[in-house]
Tab-separated table of C-alpha atoms in Angstrom:
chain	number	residue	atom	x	y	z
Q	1	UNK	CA	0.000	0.000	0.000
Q	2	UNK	CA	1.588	3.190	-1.241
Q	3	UNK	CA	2.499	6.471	0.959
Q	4	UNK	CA	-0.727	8.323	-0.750
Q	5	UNK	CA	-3.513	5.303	0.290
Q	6	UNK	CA	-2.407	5.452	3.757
Q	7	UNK	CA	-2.642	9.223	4.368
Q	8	UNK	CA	-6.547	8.735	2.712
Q	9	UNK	CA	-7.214	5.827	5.225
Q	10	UNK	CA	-5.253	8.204	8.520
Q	11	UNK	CA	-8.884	9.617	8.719
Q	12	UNK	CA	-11.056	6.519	8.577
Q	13	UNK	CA	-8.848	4.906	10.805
Q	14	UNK	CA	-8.813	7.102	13.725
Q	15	UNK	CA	-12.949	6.383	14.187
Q	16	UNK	CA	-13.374	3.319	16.094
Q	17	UNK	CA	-12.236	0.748	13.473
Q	18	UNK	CA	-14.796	2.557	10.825
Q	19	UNK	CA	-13.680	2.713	7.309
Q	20	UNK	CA	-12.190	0.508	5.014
Q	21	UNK	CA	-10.382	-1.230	7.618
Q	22	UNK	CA	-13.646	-2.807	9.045
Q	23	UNK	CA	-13.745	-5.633	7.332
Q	24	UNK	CA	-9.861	-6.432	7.692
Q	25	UNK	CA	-10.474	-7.087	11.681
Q	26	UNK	CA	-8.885	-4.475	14.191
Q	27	UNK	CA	-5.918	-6.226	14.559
Q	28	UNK	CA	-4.706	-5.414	11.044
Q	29	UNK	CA	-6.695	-1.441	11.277
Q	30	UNK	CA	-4.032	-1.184	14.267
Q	31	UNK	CA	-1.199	-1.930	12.325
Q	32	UNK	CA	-1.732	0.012	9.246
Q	33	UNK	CA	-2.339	3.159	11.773
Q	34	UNK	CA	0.866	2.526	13.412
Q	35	UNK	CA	2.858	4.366	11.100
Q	36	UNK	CA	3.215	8.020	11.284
Q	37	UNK	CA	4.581	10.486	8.781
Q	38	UNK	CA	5.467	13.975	9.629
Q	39	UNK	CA	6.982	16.913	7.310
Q	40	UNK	CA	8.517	18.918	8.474
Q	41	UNK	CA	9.803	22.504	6.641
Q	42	UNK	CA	12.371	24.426	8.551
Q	43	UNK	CA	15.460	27.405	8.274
Q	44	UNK	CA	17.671	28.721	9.900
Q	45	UNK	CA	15.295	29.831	12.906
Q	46	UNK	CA	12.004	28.167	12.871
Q	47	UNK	CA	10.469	25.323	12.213
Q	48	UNK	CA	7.358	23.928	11.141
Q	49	UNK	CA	4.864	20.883	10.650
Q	50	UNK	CA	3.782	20.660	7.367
Q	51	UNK	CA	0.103	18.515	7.109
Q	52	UNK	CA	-0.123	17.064	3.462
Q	53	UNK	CA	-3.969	17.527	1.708
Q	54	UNK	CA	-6.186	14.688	2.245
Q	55	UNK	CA	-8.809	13.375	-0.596
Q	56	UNK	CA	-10.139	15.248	-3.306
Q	57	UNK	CA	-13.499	17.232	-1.991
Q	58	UNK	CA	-16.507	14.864	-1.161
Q	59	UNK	CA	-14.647	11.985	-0.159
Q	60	UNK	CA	-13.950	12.770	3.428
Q	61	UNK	CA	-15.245	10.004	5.803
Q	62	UNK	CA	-18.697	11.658	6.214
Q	63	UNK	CA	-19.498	12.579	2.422
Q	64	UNK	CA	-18.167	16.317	3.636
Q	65	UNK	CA	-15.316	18.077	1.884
Q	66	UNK	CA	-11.980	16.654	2.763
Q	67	UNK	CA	-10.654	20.379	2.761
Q	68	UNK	CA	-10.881	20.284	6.650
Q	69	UNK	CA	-8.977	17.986	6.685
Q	70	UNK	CA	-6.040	20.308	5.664
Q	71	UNK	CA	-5.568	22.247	9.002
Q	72	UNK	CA	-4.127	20.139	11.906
Q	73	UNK	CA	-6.337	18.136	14.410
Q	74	UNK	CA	-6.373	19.502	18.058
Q	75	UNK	CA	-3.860	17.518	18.876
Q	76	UNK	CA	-1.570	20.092	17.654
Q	77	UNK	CA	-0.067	23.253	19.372
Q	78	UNK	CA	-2.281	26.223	18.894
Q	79	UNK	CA	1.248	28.554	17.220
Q	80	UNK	CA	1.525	25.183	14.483
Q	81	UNK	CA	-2.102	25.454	13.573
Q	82	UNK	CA	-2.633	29.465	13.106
Q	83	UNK	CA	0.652	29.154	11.551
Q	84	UNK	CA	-0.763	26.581	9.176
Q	85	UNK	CA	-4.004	28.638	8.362
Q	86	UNK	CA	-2.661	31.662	7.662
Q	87	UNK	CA	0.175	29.963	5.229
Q	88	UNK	CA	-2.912	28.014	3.695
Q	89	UNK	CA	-4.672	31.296	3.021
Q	90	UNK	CA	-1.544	32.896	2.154
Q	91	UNK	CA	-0.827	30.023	-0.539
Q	92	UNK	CA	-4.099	30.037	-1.814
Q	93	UNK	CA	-3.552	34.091	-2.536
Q	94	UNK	CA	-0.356	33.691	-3.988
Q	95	UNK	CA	-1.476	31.153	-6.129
Q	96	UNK	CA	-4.557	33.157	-7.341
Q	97	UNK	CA	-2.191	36.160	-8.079
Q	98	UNK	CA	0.314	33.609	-9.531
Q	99	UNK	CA	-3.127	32.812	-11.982
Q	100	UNK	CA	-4.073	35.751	-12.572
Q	101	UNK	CA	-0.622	37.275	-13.351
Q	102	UNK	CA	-0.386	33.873	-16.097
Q	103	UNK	CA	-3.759	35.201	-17.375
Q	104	UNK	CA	-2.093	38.953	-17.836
Q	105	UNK	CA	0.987	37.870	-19.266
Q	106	UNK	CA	-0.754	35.612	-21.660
Q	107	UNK	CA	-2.768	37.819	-22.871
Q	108	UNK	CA	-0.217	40.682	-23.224
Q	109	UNK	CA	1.801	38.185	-25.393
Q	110	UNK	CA	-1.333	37.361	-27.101
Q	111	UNK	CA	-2.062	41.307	-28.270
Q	112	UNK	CA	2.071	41.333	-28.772
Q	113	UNK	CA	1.256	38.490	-31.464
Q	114	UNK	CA	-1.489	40.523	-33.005
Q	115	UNK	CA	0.294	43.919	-33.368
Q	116	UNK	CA	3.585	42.178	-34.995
Q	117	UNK	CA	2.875	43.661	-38.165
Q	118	UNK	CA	2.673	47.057	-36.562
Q	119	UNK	CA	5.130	49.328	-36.171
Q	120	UNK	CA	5.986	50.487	-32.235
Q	121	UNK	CA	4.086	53.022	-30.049
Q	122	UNK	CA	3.986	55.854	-31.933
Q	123	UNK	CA	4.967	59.656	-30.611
Q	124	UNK	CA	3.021	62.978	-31.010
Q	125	UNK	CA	6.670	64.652	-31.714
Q	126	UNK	CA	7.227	62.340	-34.627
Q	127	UNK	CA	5.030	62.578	-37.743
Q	128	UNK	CA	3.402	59.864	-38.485
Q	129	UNK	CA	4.137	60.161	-42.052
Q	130	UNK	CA	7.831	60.260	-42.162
Q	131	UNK	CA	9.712	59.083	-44.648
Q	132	UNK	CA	11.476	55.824	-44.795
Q	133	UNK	CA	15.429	56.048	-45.592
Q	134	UNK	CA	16.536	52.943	-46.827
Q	135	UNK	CA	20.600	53.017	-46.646
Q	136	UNK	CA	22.246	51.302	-49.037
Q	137	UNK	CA	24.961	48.536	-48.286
Q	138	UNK	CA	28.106	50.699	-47.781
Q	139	UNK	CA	26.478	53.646	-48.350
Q	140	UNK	CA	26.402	55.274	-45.295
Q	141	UNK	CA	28.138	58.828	-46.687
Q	142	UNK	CA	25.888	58.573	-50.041
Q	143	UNK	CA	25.061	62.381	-51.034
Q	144	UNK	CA	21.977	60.648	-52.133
Q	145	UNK	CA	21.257	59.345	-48.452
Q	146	UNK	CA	22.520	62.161	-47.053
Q	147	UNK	CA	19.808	64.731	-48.967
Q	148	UNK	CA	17.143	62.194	-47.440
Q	149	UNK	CA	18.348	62.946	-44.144
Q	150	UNK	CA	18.599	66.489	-44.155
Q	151	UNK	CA	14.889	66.536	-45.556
Q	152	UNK	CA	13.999	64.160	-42.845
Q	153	UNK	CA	15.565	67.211	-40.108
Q	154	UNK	CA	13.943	69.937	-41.726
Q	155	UNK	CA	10.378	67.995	-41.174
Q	156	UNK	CA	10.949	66.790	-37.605
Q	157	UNK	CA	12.201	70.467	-36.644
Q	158	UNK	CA	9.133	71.718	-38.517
Q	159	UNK	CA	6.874	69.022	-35.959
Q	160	UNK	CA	8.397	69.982	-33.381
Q	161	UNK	CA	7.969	73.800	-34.201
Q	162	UNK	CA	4.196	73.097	-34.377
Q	163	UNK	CA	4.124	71.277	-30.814
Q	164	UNK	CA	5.414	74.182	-28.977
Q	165	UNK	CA	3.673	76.669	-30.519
Q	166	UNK	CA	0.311	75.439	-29.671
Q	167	UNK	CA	-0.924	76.430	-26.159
Q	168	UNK	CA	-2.592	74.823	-24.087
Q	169	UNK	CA	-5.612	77.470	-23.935
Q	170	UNK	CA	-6.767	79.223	-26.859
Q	171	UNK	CA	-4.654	78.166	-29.987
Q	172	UNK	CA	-2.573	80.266	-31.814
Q	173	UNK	CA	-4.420	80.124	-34.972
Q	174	UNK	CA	-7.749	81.167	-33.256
Q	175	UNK	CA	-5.896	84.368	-31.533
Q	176	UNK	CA	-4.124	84.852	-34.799
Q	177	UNK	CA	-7.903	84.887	-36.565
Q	178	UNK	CA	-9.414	86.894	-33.912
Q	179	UNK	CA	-6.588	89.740	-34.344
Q	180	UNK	CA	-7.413	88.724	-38.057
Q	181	UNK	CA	-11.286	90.244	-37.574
Q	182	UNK	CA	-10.257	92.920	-35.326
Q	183	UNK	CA	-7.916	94.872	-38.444
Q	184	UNK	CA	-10.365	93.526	-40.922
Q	185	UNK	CA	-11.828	96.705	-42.847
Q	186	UNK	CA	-15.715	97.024	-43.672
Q	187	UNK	CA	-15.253	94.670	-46.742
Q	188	UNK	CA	-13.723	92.142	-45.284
Q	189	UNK	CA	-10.122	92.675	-46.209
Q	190	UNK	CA	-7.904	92.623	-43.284
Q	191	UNK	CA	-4.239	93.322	-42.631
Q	192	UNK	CA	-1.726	90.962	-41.045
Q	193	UNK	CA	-1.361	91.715	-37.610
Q	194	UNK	CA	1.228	89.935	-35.358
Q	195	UNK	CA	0.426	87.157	-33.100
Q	196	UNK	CA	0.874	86.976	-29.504
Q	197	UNK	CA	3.552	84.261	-29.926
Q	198	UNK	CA	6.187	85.558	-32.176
Q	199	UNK	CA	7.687	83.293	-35.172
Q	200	UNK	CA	10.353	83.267	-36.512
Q	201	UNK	CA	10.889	86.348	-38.667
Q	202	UNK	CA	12.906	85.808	-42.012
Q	203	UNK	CA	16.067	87.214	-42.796
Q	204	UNK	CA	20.061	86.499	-43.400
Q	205	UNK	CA	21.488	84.093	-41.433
Q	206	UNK	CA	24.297	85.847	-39.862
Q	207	UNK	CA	26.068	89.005	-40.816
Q	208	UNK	CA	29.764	90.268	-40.343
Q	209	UNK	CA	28.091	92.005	-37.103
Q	210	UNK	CA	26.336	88.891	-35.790
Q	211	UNK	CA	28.889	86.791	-36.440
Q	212	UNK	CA	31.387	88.914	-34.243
Q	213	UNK	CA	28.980	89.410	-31.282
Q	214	UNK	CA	28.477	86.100	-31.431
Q	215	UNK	CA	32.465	85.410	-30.748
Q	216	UNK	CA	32.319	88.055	-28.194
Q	217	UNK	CA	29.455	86.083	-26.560
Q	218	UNK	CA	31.619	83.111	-26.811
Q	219	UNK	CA	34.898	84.787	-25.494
Q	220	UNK	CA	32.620	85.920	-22.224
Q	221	UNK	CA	31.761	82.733	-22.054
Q	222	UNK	CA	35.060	81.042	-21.682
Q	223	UNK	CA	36.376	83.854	-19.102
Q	224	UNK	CA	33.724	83.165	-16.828
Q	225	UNK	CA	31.536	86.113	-17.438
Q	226	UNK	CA	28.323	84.164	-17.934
Q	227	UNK	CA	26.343	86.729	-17.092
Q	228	UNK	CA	27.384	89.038	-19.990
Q	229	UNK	CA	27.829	85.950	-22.195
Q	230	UNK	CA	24.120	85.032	-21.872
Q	231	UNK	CA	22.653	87.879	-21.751
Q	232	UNK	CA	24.374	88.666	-25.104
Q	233	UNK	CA	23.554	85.159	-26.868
Q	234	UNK	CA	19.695	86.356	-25.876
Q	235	UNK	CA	19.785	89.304	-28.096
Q	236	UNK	CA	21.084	87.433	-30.495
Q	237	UNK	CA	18.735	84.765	-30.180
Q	238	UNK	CA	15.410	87.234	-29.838
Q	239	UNK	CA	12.746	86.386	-32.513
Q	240	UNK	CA	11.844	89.900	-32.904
Q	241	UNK	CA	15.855	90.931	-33.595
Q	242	UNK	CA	18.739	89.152	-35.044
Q	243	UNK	CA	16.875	85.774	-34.775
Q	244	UNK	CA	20.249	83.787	-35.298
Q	245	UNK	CA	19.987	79.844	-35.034
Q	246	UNK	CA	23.229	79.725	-33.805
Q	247	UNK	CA	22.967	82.164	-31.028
Q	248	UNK	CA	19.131	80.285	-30.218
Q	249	UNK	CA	21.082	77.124	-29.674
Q	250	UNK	CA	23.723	78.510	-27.255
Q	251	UNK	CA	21.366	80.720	-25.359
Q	252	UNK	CA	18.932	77.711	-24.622
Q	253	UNK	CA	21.741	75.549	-23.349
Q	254	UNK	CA	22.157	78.461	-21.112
Q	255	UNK	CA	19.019	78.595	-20.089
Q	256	UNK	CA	18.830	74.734	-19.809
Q	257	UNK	CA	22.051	74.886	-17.023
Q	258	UNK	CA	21.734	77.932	-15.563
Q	259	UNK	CA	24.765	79.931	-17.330
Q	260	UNK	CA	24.456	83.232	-15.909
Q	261	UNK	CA	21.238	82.785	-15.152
Q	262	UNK	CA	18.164	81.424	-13.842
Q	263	UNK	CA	17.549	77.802	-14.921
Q	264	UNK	CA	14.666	77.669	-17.371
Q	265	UNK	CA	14.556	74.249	-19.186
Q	266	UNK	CA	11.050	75.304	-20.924
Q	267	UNK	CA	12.324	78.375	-21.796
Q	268	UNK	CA	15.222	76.691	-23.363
Q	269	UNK	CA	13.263	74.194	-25.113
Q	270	UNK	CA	11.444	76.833	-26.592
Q	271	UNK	CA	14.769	78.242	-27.955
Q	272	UNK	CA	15.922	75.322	-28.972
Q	273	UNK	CA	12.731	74.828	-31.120
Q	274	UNK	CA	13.228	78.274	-32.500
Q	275	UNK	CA	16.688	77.206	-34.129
Q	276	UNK	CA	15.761	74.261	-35.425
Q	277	UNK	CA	12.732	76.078	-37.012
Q	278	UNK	CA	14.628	78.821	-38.475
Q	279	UNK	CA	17.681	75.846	-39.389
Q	280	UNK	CA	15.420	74.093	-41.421
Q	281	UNK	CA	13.725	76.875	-42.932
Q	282	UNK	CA	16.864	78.111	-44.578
Q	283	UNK	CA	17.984	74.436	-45.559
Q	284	UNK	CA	14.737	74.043	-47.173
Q	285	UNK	CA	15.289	76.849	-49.328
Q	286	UNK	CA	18.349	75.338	-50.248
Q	287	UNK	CA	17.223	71.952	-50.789
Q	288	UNK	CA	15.107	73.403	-53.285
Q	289	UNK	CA	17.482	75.324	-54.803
Q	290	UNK	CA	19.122	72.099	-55.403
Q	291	UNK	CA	22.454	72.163	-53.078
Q	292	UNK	CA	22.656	68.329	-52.584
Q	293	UNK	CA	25.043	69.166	-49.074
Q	294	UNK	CA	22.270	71.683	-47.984
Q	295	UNK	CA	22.923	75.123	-47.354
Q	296	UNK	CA	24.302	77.743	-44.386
Q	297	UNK	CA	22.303	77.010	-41.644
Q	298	UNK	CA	23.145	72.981	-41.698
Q	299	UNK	CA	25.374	73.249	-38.569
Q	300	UNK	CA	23.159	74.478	-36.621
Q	301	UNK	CA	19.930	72.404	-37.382
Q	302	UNK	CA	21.987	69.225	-36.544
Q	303	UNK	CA	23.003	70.637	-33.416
Q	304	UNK	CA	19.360	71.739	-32.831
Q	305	UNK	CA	18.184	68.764	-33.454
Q	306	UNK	CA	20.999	66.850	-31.359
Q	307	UNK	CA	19.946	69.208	-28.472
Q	308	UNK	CA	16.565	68.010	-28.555
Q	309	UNK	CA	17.373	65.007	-28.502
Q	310	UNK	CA	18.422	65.569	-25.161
Q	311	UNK	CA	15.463	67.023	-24.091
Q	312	UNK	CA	13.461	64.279	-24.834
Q	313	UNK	CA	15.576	61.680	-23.919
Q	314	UNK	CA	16.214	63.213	-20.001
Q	315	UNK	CA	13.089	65.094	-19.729
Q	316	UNK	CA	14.706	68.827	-19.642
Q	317	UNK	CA	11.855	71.223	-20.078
Q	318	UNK	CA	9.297	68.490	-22.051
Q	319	UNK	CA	8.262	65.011	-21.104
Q	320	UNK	CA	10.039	62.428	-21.542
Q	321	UNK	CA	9.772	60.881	-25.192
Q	322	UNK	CA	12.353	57.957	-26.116
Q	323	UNK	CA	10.924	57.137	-29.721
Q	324	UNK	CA	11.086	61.184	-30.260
Q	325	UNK	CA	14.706	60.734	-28.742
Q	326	UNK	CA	15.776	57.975	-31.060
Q	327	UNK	CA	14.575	59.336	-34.092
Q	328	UNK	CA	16.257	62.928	-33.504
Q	329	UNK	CA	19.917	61.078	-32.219
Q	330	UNK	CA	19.442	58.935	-35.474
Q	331	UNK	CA	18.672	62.248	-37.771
Q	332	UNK	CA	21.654	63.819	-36.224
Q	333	UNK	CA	23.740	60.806	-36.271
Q	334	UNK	CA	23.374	60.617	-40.305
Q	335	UNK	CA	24.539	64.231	-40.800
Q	336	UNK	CA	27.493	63.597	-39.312
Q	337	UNK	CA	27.551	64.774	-35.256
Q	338	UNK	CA	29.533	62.086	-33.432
Q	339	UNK	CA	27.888	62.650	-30.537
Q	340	UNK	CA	24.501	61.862	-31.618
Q	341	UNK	CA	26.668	58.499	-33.330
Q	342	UNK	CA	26.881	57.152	-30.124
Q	343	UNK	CA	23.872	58.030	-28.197
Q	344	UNK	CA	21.781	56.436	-31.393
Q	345	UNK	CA	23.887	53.147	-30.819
Q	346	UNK	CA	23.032	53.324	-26.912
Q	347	UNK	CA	19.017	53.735	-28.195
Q	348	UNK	CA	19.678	50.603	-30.492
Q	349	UNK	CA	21.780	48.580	-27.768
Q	350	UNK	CA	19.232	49.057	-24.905
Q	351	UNK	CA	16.053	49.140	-26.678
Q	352	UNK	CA	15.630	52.606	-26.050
Q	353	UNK	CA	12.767	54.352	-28.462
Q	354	UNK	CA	13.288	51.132	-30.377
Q	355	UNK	CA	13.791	47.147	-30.828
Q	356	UNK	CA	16.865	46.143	-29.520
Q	357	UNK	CA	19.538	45.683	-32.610
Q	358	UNK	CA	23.269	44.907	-31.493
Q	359	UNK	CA	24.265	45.090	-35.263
Q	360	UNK	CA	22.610	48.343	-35.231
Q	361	UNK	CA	24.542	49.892	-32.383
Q	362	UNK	CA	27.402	48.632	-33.585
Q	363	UNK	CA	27.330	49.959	-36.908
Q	364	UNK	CA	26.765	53.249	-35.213
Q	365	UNK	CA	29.389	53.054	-32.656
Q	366	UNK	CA	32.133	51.654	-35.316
Q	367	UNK	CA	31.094	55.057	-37.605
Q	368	UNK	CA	31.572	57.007	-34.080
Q	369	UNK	CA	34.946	55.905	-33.897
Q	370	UNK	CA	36.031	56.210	-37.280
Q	371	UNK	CA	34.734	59.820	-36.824
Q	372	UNK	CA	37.378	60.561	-33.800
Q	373	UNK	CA	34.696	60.152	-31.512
Q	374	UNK	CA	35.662	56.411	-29.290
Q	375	UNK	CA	33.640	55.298	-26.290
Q	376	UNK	CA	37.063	53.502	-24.740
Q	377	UNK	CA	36.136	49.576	-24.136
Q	378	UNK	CA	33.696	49.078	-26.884
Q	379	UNK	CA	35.806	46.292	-28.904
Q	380	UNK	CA	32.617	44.093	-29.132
Q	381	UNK	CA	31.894	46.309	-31.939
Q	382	UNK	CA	34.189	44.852	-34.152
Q	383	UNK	CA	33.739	41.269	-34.125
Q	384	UNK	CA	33.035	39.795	-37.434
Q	385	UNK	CA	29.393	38.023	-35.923
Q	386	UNK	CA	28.209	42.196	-35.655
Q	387	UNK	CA	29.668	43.241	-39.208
Q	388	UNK	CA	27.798	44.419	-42.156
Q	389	UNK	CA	27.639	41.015	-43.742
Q	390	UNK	CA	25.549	39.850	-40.826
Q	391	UNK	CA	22.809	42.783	-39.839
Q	392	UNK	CA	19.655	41.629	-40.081
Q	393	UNK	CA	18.182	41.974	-43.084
């Protein structure tokens, strides 16, 4: 008779000689209850009695559930059997979350399996319609490729332009119509009148002037006079005056980290939009003027765009977005700012913003370091199993 019979018959045997042993005579009931079992679970401190289940439900001696039967008898110290309860409870919870978690997790890999065809979580700072760039095999500084990633800068900056200039109360275009009706003559003409959020105005971007203020600016800078140094970069920077990308980048990484100033990482932000605006503006025109390796303001979009980047990617002055983060490192990357090499390959190699792609992040760390720009202990990089002949296709 096995181990699991005689725990069934412990129960039946304890009444009297009632159960199956009846008909055996009590001479052989006494000497299958002679043998006793007890488990025991213990650590380093305690130790417990363990009581193993008894028969399924229904089966106990009297036709009632043989769940009672799973707490001791009174027999038993009173510490063994509250201890017992309240782990019985306590399994039968954990076991129930344990379920319930198998249902979630199921399920979440069930809707995984239905959205494979998808593409990821999308991001209100990344158009849904942008363009695909296909790169070539060993094509990475194509002029051809290269155009595609300029245009894809100029439409991101021109995204993010239209995030930040829309309020959160009244939008700009229904002050902008309002001011429209106001000037509007009798007839119905009306005169353009100036919104209450100031573009970009258009104009040259830089002149012999600028261009030395801006150095002056810089000069301050590096002598410790941030004070001056900022306040100079914003009068460069001011929409309403010389409205220089350049000078909008510097002055909202001063804003950003408190160079001479008050730390104002919306404020920045909004600067930072402002140059990539104006950036892309200016490379547009020269896009379409058909200069293949874009035009005067290129510099400064990238490192608009890089700067963003940041922004999204640590939360400084916007919430946090890492598919908005990927896609501006990766814009940046492909128009040649090192920097923006590596983070891309960090996005790629941690999943950041994106699937996880080790040949990815290695192709942009290897172009990184060919560019001067080596993250020291990244030799991983160049084994042959992570080389161009292997990236998945």
């Amino acid at each position: 008779m096995g181990l699991r019979d005689l725990l069934k018959k412990k129960p039946g045997l304890d009444d009297d000689g009632d159960g199956d042993d009846h008909g055996h005579g009590q001479g052989h009931g006494s000497r299958l209850a002679t043998p006793e079992f007890t488990f025991v679970r213990s650590d380093t401190y305690t130790e417990e009695v363990i009581h193993p289940p008894g028969a399924p439900p229904g089966s106990g001696p009297d036709g009632d559930d043989a769940s009672s039967y799973l707490t001791v008898d009174s027999k038993s110290g009173s510490k063994s059997r509250l201890s017992g309860v309240f782990r019985s409870s306590a399994r039968s919870r954990s076991e129930s979350v344990s379920s319930s978690k198998s249902a979630s997790t199921g399920g979440k890999r069930l809707s995984q399996r239905l959205h494979l065809s998808r593409s990821p979580a999308s991001s209100e700072n990344v158009p849904e319609d942008l363009p695909e760039i296909r790169l070539p095999a060993g094509a990475d500084n194509d002029e051809g490729t290269e155009l595609q990633w300029e245009k894809r800068a100029t439409i991101l900056a021109r995204k993010n332009e239209e995030n930040r200039s829309r309020p959160a109360s009244p939008t700009r275009g229904v002050s902008y119509d309002l001011a429209h009706l106001r000037m509007g003559g009798g007839d119905g003409s009306s005169e353009e009148a100036p919104s209450s959020i100031p573009g970009p105005q258009k104009g040259v971007v830089s002149s012999k002037a600028i261009d030395e203020d801006i150095q002056e600016a810089i000069r301050l800078h590096e002598a410790g006079m941030l004070e001056e140094s900022t306040a100079l970069f914003g009068r460069l920077a001011d929409p309403k005056g010389a409205n220089n990308p350049l000078s909008q980048v510097l002055y909202g990484l001063a804003l950003r980290h408190g160079w001479g100033c008050t730390p104002d990482a919306a404020a920045a932000v909004k600067y930072l939009s402002a140059a990539a605006s104006n950036a892309a503006e200016i490379e547009q025109l020269a896009l379409q003027a058909g200069l293949k390796k874009g035009g005067a303001a290129k510099g400064e979009l990238v490192l608009a765009i890089f700067e963003l980047a940041n922004c999204f990617r640590h939360g400084w002055g916007i919430p946090k977005d890492p598919i908005a983060a990927k896609q501006y490192y990766e814009t940046a990357a492909n128009l040649g700012d090192t920097d923006a090499m590596n983070e891309v390959a960090w996005c790629y190699l941690e999943g950041y913003g994106t699937k996880k792609d080790k040949f990815a992040a290695a192709r942009y760390y290897r172009l990184a370091e060919k560019n001067g720009n080596k993250i020291i202990g990244n030799t991983w990089i160049w084994k042959d199993k992570y080389g161009p002949a292997n990236a998945k296709k």
